[in-house]
Coordinates of C-alpha atoms in Angstrom, one line a residue:
X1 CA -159.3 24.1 102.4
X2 CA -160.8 24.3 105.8
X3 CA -159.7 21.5 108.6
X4 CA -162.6 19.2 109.5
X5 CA -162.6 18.8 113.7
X6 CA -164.3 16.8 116.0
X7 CA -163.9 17.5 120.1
X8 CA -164.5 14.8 122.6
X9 CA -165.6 16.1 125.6
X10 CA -167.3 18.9 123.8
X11 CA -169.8 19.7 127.0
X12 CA -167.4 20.4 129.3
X13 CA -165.9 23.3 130.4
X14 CA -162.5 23.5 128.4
X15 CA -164.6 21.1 125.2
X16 CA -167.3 24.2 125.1
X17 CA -163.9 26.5 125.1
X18 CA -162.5 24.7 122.6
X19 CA -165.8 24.6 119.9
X20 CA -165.9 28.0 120.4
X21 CA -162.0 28.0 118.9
X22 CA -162.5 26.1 116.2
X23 CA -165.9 27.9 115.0
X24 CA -164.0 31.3 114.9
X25 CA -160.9 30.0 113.0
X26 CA -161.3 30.5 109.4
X27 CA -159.2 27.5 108.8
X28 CA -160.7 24.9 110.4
X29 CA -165.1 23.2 110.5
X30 CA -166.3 22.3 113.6
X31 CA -167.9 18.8 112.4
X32 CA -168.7 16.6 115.0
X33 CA -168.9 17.7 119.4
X34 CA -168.7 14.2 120.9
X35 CA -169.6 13.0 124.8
X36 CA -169.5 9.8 126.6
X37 CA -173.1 9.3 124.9
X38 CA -171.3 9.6 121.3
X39 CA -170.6 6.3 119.1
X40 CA -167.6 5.4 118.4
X41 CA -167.9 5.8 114.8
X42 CA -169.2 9.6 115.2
X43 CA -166.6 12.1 114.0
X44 CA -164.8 9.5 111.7
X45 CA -164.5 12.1 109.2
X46 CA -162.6 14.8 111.1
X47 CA -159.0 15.7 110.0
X48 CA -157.8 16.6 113.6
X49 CA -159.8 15.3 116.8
X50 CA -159.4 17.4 119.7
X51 CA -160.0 15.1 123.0
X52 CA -160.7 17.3 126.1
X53 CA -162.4 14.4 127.9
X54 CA -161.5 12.2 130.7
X55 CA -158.7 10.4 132.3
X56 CA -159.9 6.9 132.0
X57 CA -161.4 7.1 128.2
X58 CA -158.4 9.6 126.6
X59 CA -156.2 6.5 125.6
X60 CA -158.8 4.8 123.9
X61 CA -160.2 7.6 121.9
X62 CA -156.8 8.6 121.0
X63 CA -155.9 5.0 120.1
X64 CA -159.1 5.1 117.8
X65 CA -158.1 8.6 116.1
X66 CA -154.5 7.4 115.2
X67 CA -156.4 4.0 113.3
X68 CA -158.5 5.9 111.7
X69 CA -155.1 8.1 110.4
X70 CA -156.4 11.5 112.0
X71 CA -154.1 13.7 113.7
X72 CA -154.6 14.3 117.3
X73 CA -154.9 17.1 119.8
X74 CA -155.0 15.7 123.7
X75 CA -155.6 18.6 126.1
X76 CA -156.8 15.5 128.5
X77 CA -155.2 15.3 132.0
X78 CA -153.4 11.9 133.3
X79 CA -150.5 11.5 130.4
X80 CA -147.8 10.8 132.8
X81 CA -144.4 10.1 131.3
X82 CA -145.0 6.3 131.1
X83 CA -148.2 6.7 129.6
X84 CA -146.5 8.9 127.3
X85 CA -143.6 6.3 126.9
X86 CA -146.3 4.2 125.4
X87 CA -148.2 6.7 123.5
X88 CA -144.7 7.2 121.3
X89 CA -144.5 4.0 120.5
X90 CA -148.1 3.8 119.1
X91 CA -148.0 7.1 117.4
X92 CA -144.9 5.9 115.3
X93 CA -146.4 2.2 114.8
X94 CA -149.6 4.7 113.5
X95 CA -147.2 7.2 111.7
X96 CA -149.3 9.8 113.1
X97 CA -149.7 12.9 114.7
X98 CA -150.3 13.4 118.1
X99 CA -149.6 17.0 120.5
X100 CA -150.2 16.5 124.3
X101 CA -150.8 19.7 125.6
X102 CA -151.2 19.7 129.6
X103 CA -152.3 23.3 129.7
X104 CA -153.5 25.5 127.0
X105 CA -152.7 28.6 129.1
X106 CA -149.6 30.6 127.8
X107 CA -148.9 32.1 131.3
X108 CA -148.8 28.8 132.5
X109 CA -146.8 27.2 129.9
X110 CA -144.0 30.4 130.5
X111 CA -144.2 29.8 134.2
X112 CA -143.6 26.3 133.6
X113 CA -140.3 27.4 131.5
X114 CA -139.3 29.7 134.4
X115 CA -139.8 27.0 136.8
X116 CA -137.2 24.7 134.4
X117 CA -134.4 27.6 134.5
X118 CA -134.4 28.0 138.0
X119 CA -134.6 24.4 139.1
X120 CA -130.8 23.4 138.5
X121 CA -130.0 26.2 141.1
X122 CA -132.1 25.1 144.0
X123 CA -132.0 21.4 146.5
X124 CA -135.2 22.4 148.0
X125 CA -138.6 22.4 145.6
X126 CA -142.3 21.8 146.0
X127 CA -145.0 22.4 143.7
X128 CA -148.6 23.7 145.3
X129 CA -151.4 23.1 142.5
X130 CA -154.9 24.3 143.1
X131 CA -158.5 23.7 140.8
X132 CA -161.8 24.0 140.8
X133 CA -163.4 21.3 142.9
X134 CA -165.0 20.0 139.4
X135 CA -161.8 18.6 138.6
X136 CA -161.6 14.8 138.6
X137 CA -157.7 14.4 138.6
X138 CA -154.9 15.7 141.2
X139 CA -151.6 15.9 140.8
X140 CA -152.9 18.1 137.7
X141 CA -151.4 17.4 134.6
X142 CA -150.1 20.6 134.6
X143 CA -148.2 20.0 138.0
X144 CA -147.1 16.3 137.2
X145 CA -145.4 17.8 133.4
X146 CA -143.6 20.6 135.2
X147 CA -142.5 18.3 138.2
X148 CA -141.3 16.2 135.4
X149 CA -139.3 19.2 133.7
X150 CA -137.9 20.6 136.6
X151 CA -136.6 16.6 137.6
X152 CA -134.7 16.6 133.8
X153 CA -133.3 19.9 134.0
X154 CA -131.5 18.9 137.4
X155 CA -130.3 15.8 135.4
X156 CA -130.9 13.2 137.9
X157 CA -129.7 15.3 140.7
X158 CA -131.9 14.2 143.8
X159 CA -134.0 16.8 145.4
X160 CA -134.0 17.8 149.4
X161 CA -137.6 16.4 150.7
X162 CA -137.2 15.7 154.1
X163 CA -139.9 13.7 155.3
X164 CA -141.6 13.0 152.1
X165 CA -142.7 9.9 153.4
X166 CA -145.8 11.1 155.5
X167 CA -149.0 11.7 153.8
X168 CA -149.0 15.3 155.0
X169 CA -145.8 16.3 152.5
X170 CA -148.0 15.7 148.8
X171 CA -147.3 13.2 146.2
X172 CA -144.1 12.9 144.8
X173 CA -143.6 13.3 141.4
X174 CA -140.4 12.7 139.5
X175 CA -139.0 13.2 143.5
X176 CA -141.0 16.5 144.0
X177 CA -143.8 16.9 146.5
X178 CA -146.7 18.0 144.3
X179 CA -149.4 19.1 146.9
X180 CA -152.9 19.5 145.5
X181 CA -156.3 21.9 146.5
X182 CA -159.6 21.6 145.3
X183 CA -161.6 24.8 145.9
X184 CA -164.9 26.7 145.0
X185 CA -163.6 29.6 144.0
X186 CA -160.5 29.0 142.0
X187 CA -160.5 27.7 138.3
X188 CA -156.8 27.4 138.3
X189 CA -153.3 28.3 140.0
X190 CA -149.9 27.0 140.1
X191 CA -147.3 27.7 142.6
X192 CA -143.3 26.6 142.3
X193 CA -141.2 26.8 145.2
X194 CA -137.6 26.9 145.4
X195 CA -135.7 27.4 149.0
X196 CA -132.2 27.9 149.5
X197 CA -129.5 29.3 152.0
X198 CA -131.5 32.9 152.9
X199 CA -133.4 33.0 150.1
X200 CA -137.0 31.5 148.9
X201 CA -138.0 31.9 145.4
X202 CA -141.5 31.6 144.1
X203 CA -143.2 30.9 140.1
X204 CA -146.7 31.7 140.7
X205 CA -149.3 31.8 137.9
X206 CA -153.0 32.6 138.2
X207 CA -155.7 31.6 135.6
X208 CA -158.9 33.7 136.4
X209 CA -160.7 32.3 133.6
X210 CA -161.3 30.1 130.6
X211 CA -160.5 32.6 128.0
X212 CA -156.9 32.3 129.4
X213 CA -156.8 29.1 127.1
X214 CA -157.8 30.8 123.4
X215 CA -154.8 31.7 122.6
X216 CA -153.2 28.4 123.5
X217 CA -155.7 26.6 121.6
X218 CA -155.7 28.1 118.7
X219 CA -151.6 27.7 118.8
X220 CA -152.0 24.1 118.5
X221 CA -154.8 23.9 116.6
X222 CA -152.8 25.2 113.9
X223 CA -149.3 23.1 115.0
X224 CA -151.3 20.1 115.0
X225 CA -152.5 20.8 111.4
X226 CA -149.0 19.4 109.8
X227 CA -147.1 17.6 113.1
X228 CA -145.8 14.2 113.0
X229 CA -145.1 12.0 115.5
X230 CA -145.5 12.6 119.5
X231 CA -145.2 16.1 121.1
X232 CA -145.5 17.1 124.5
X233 CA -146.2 20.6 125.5
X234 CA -147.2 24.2 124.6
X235 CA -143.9 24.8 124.9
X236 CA -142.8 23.1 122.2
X237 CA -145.0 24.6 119.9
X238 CA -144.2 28.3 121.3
X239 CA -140.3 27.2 120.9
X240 CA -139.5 27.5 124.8
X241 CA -138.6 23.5 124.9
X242 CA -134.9 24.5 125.7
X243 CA -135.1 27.0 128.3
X244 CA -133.8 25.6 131.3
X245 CA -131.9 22.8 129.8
X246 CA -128.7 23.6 132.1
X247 CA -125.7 20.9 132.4
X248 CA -125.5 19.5 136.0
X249 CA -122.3 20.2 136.2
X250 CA -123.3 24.0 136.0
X251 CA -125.4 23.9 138.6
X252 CA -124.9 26.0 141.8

Protein backbone atom coordinates (compact mmCIF):
# COMPACT_ATOMS: atom_id res chain seq x y z
CA UNK A 1 0.00 0.00 0.00
CA UNK A 2 1.31 3.20 -1.29
CA UNK A 3 2.49 6.12 1.35
CA UNK A 4 0.25 9.15 1.18
CA UNK A 5 2.72 12.55 1.25
CA UNK A 6 2.18 15.99 1.58
CA UNK A 7 5.45 18.69 1.10
CA UNK A 8 5.35 22.03 2.64
CA UNK A 9 7.28 24.30 0.77
CA UNK A 10 6.37 22.46 -2.37
CA UNK A 11 7.25 25.69 -4.70
CA UNK A 12 10.54 26.07 -3.82
CA UNK A 13 13.48 24.88 -5.11
CA UNK A 14 14.37 21.69 -3.06
CA UNK A 15 9.96 21.31 -2.41
CA UNK A 16 9.68 21.06 -6.44
CA UNK A 17 12.85 18.48 -5.99
CA UNK A 18 11.24 16.68 -3.65
CA UNK A 19 7.43 16.27 -5.52
CA UNK A 20 9.37 15.16 -8.24
CA UNK A 21 10.72 12.24 -5.64
CA UNK A 22 7.77 11.17 -4.39
CA UNK A 23 5.82 11.02 -7.83
CA UNK A 24 8.54 8.62 -9.19
CA UNK A 25 8.56 6.22 -6.11
CA UNK A 26 6.25 3.44 -6.56
CA UNK A 27 5.73 3.40 -2.94
CA UNK A 28 4.62 6.41 -2.01
CA UNK A 29 1.22 9.35 -3.50
CA UNK A 30 2.06 12.61 -3.77
CA UNK A 31 -1.27 14.02 -2.06
CA UNK A 32 -1.16 17.38 -1.00
CA UNK A 33 2.00 20.39 -2.20
CA UNK A 34 1.46 22.98 0.56
CA UNK A 35 2.85 26.91 0.68
CA UNK A 36 2.53 29.66 3.03
CA UNK A 37 -0.93 30.22 1.22
CA UNK A 38 -2.07 26.52 2.35
CA UNK A 39 -4.60 25.99 5.44
CA UNK A 40 -3.57 24.47 8.05
CA UNK A 41 -5.90 21.68 7.72
CA UNK A 42 -4.64 20.90 4.04
CA UNK A 43 -2.69 17.67 3.82
CA UNK A 44 -4.27 16.22 7.12
CA UNK A 45 -4.43 12.98 5.40
CA UNK A 46 -0.83 12.42 4.49
CA UNK A 47 1.09 9.43 6.16
CA UNK A 48 4.51 11.29 6.08
CA UNK A 49 4.80 15.22 5.67
CA UNK A 50 7.83 16.37 4.10
CA UNK A 51 8.48 20.14 5.30
CA UNK A 52 11.13 21.84 2.99
CA UNK A 53 9.86 25.39 4.04
CA UNK A 54 11.17 28.00 6.15
CA UNK A 55 13.06 28.74 9.21
CA UNK A 56 10.53 30.63 11.14
CA UNK A 57 7.26 28.29 10.20
CA UNK A 58 9.28 24.59 10.36
CA UNK A 59 8.44 24.16 14.21
CA UNK A 60 5.06 24.83 13.88
CA UNK A 61 4.17 22.69 11.01
CA UNK A 62 6.18 19.96 12.44
CA UNK A 63 4.44 20.46 15.85
CA UNK A 64 1.09 20.14 13.79
CA UNK A 65 2.20 16.80 11.82
CA UNK A 66 3.29 15.01 15.19
CA UNK A 67 -0.69 15.94 16.57
CA UNK A 68 -2.13 14.89 13.89
CA UNK A 69 0.14 11.27 14.46
CA UNK A 70 2.02 11.66 10.90
CA UNK A 71 5.47 10.90 10.64
CA UNK A 72 7.83 13.64 9.65
CA UNK A 73 10.54 14.38 7.24
CA UNK A 74 12.31 18.06 8.03
CA UNK A 75 14.83 18.90 5.29
CA UNK A 76 14.16 22.69 6.78
CA UNK A 77 17.31 24.70 7.80
CA UNK A 78 17.60 26.40 11.45
CA UNK A 79 17.37 23.04 13.81
CA UNK A 80 20.24 23.90 15.95
CA UNK A 81 20.99 21.48 18.74
CA UNK A 82 18.72 23.31 21.25
CA UNK A 83 15.96 23.43 18.99
CA UNK A 84 16.65 19.92 18.49
CA UNK A 85 16.84 19.43 22.38
CA UNK A 86 13.28 20.47 22.32
CA UNK A 87 12.12 18.81 19.31
CA UNK A 88 13.04 15.31 21.28
CA UNK A 89 11.18 15.99 23.92
CA UNK A 90 7.97 16.60 21.84
CA UNK A 91 8.48 13.84 19.42
CA UNK A 92 8.54 11.30 22.46
CA UNK A 93 5.51 13.31 24.30
CA UNK A 94 3.84 12.67 20.45
CA UNK A 95 5.33 9.03 20.16
CA UNK A 96 6.20 10.00 16.76
CA UNK A 97 8.43 9.98 14.02
CA UNK A 98 10.51 12.61 13.09
CA UNK A 99 14.13 12.60 10.66
CA UNK A 100 16.00 15.96 10.42
CA UNK A 101 17.91 15.81 7.54
CA UNK A 102 20.26 19.11 7.10
CA UNK A 103 21.36 18.06 3.63
CA UNK A 104 19.87 15.55 1.28
CA UNK A 105 23.17 15.40 -0.64
CA UNK A 106 25.25 12.10 -0.10
CA UNK A 107 28.59 13.81 -1.03
CA UNK A 108 27.77 16.14 1.55
CA UNK A 109 26.67 13.95 4.22
CA UNK A 110 30.25 11.68 3.46
CA UNK A 111 32.16 14.90 3.65
CA UNK A 112 30.49 15.68 6.74
CA UNK A 113 31.66 12.06 8.14
CA UNK A 114 35.24 12.77 6.91
CA UNK A 115 35.28 16.05 8.48
CA UNK A 116 34.19 14.07 12.04
CA UNK A 117 37.33 11.49 11.64
CA UNK A 118 39.75 13.97 11.14
CA UNK A 119 38.66 16.60 13.70
CA UNK A 120 40.12 14.82 16.93
CA UNK A 121 43.55 15.15 15.13
CA UNK A 122 43.64 18.86 14.50
CA UNK A 123 43.58 22.31 17.27
CA UNK A 124 43.04 24.50 14.35
CA UNK A 125 39.40 24.30 12.28
CA UNK A 126 37.12 26.57 10.40
CA UNK A 127 34.33 25.85 8.26
CA UNK A 128 33.77 28.12 4.86
CA UNK A 129 29.97 27.56 3.71
CA UNK A 130 28.82 29.07 0.53
CA UNK A 131 24.85 29.27 -1.20
CA UNK A 132 22.99 30.65 -3.58
CA UNK A 133 22.13 34.22 -2.70
CA UNK A 134 18.30 32.83 -2.49
CA UNK A 135 19.11 31.38 0.63
CA UNK A 136 17.41 32.99 3.71
CA UNK A 137 19.53 31.32 6.52
CA UNK A 138 23.53 31.51 7.16
CA UNK A 139 25.43 29.56 9.13
CA UNK A 140 23.65 26.83 6.82
CA UNK A 141 22.25 24.05 8.48
CA UNK A 142 24.56 22.05 6.89
CA UNK A 143 27.58 23.98 8.38
CA UNK A 144 26.01 24.55 11.96
CA UNK A 145 25.36 20.17 12.05
CA UNK A 146 28.94 19.45 10.98
CA UNK A 147 30.35 22.25 13.34
CA UNK A 148 28.35 20.45 15.88
CA UNK A 149 29.91 16.95 14.97
CA UNK A 150 33.22 17.91 14.61
CA UNK A 151 32.81 19.74 18.45
CA UNK A 152 31.51 16.01 19.88
CA UNK A 153 34.08 14.01 18.24
CA UNK A 154 36.83 16.27 20.00
CA UNK A 155 34.86 15.49 23.26
CA UNK A 156 34.89 18.92 24.69
CA UNK A 157 38.37 19.55 23.74
CA UNK A 158 38.54 23.43 22.94
CA UNK A 159 39.46 24.55 19.56
CA UNK A 160 42.51 27.12 18.56
CA UNK A 161 40.50 30.39 17.32
CA UNK A 162 42.57 33.20 17.88
CA UNK A 163 40.85 36.20 17.60
CA UNK A 164 37.37 34.80 17.22
CA UNK A 165 36.04 37.76 18.81
CA UNK A 166 36.11 40.23 15.78
CA UNK A 167 33.33 40.19 13.32
CA UNK A 168 35.76 39.44 10.52
CA UNK A 169 36.62 35.67 12.00
CA UNK A 170 32.62 34.14 11.23
CA UNK A 171 30.23 32.90 13.73
CA UNK A 172 31.12 30.41 16.10
CA UNK A 173 29.45 27.40 16.24
CA UNK A 174 29.91 24.70 18.90
CA UNK A 175 33.53 26.95 19.16
CA UNK A 176 34.18 26.83 15.33
CA UNK A 177 34.27 29.82 13.06
CA UNK A 178 31.63 29.02 10.48
CA UNK A 179 32.20 31.76 7.79
CA UNK A 180 29.31 32.12 5.39
CA UNK A 181 29.02 33.45 1.27
CA UNK A 182 26.05 34.16 -0.54
CA UNK A 183 26.74 34.08 -4.33
CA UNK A 184 25.11 34.14 -7.84
CA UNK A 185 26.57 31.48 -9.19
CA UNK A 186 26.91 28.81 -6.67
CA UNK A 187 23.91 26.48 -5.45
CA UNK A 188 26.02 24.94 -2.86
CA UNK A 189 29.65 24.20 -1.38
CA UNK A 190 31.17 23.32 1.83
CA UNK A 191 34.67 23.70 2.80
CA UNK A 192 36.41 22.06 6.21
CA UNK A 193 39.65 23.20 7.24
CA UNK A 194 42.09 21.67 9.52
CA UNK A 195 45.68 23.30 10.13
CA UNK A 196 48.44 21.84 12.02
CA UNK A 197 52.30 21.93 12.56
CA UNK A 198 53.36 21.86 8.47
CA UNK A 199 50.43 20.59 7.26
CA UNK A 200 46.79 22.02 6.23
CA UNK A 201 44.10 19.63 5.45
CA UNK A 202 41.05 20.43 3.54
CA UNK A 203 37.08 18.43 3.09
CA UNK A 204 35.72 20.22 0.27
CA UNK A 205 32.39 19.18 -1.37
CA UNK A 206 30.73 20.78 -4.35
CA UNK A 207 26.92 20.47 -5.19
CA UNK A 208 26.43 21.63 -8.89
CA UNK A 209 22.92 20.94 -8.86
CA UNK A 210 19.65 19.88 -7.40
CA UNK A 211 19.62 16.38 -8.67
CA UNK A 212 22.54 16.00 -6.17
CA UNK A 213 19.66 15.61 -3.55
CA UNK A 214 17.52 12.43 -5.28
CA UNK A 215 19.21 10.11 -4.03
CA UNK A 216 19.22 11.45 -0.44
CA UNK A 217 15.63 12.00 -0.62
CA UNK A 218 14.45 9.08 -1.64
CA UNK A 219 16.86 7.45 1.32
CA UNK A 220 14.72 8.99 3.86
CA UNK A 221 11.73 8.88 2.27
CA UNK A 222 11.83 5.36 2.74
CA UNK A 223 13.69 5.49 6.55
CA UNK A 224 11.02 7.75 7.47
CA UNK A 225 8.38 5.24 6.42
CA UNK A 226 8.81 3.03 9.79
CA UNK A 227 11.25 5.46 12.21
CA UNK A 228 10.34 6.27 15.70
CA UNK A 229 11.30 8.85 17.64
CA UNK A 230 13.91 11.80 16.78
CA UNK A 231 16.78 11.33 14.12
CA UNK A 232 19.20 13.67 13.04
CA UNK A 233 21.10 13.27 9.82
CA UNK A 234 21.57 11.35 6.49
CA UNK A 235 24.12 9.78 8.13
CA UNK A 236 22.25 8.00 10.35
CA UNK A 237 20.10 6.56 7.80
CA UNK A 238 23.17 5.64 5.50
CA UNK A 239 24.83 3.95 8.81
CA UNK A 240 28.00 6.52 8.95
CA UNK A 241 26.68 7.89 12.50
CA UNK A 242 29.89 6.39 14.13
CA UNK A 243 32.67 7.31 11.94
CA UNK A 244 34.70 9.68 13.64
CA UNK A 245 33.58 8.94 17.16
CA UNK A 246 37.42 8.77 18.46
CA UNK A 247 38.16 8.89 22.49
CA UNK A 248 39.86 12.12 23.49
CA UNK A 249 42.32 10.45 24.95
CA UNK A 250 43.34 9.17 21.44
CA UNK A 251 43.65 12.11 20.00
CA UNK A 252 47.00 13.38 18.52
Amino acid sequence: MSQRVAVTGATGRLGTLVCEVVEAHPDFELVARLTSASAPEEGADADLLVDVSHPDASAEIVDRALARGQRVVVGTSGWSAERLATLAERVAAAQGGVLVVPNFSLGSVLGTALARIAAPYFDAIEVIEAHHPNKVDSPSGTAVRTAELMAEARGGAPVDAPFAEQPARGQRVAGIPVHSLRLAGVVAKQEVRFGGPGEVLSVVHDTHSNDAYRAGIRAALEFATSATGLTVGLDRVLGLSELGTVAAGDRA
